[in-house]
Short mmCIF file of C-alpha atoms in Angstrom, two decimals:
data_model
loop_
_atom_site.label_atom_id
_atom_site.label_comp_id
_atom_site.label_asym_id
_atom_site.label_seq_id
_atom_site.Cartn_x
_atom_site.Cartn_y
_atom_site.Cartn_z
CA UNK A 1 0.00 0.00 0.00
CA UNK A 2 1.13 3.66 -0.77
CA UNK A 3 2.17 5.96 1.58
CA UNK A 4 0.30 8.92 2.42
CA UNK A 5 1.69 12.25 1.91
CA UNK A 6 0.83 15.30 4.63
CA UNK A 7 1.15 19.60 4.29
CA UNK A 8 1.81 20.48 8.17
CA UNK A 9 3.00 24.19 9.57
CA UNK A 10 6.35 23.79 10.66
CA UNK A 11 8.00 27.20 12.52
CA UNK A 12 10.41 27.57 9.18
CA UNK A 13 7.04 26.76 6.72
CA UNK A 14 4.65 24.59 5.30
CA UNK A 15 6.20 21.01 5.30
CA UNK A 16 5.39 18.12 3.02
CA UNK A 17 6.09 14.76 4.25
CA UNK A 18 5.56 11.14 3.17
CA UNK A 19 3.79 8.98 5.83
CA UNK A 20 6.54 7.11 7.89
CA UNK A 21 9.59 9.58 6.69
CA UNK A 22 11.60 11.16 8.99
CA UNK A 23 12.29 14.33 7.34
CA UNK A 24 10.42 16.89 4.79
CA UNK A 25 10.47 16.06 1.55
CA UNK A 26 10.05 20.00 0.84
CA UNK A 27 9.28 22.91 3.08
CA UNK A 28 7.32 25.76 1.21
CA UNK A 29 6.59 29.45 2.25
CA UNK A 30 3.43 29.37 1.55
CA UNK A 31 0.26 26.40 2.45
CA UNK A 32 -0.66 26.83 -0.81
CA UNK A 33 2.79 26.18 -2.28
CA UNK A 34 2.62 22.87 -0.04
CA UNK A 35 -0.24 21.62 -0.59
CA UNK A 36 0.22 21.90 -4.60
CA UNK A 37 3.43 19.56 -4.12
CA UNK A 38 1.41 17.32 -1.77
CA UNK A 39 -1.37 16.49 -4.39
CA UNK A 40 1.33 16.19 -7.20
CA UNK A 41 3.49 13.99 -4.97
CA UNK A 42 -0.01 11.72 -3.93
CA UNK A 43 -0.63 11.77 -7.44
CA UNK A 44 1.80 9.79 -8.54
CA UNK A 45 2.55 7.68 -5.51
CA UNK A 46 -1.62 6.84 -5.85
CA UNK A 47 -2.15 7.46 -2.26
CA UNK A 48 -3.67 10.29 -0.35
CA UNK A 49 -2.54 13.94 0.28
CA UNK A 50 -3.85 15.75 3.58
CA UNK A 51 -3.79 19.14 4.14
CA UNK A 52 -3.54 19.79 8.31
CA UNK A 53 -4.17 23.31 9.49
CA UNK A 54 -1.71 25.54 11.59
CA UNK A 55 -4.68 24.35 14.48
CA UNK A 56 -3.94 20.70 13.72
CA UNK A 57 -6.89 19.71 11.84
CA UNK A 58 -7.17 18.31 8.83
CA UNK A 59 -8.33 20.86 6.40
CA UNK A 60 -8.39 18.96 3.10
CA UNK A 61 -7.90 15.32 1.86
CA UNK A 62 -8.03 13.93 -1.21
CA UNK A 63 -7.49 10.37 -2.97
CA UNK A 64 -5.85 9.55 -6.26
CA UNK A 65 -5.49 5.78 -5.51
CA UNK A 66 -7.61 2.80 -6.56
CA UNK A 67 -11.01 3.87 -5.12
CA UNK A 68 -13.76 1.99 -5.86
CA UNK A 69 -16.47 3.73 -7.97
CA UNK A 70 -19.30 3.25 -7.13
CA UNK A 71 -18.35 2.88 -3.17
CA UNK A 72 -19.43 -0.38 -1.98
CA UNK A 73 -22.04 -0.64 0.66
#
């Protein structure tokens, strides 16, 4: 199974980080910046990007893996 990339604030930025890693993969200025290189990175890894807040939530998540369509259930 893929691993899941995250956006989180860091103090120096917006980090993106693969699920497991130990370090950043990138750290952007801006969320927006971040969250663009999540989703591209998710992409084409075919797992899931998350966006968390600066308050820790998670703002935004989307899938690019092998979802089934229609949902089962």
């Amino acid at each position: 199974m893929a691993k899941n990339y995250w956006t989180t604030r860091r103090s120096d930025g917006w980090a993106v980080k693969r699920e497991g890693a130990s370090r950043a993969s990138s750290v952007h200025t801006t969320q927006a910046e971040a969250w663009s290189e999540t989703r591209r990175l998710a992409r084409g890894a075919q797992s899931e990007a998350l966006l968390q807040g600066a308050d820790g939530k998670i703002r935004a998540r989307n899938s690019y893996g092998n979802d089934d369509y229609p949902p089962k259930g």
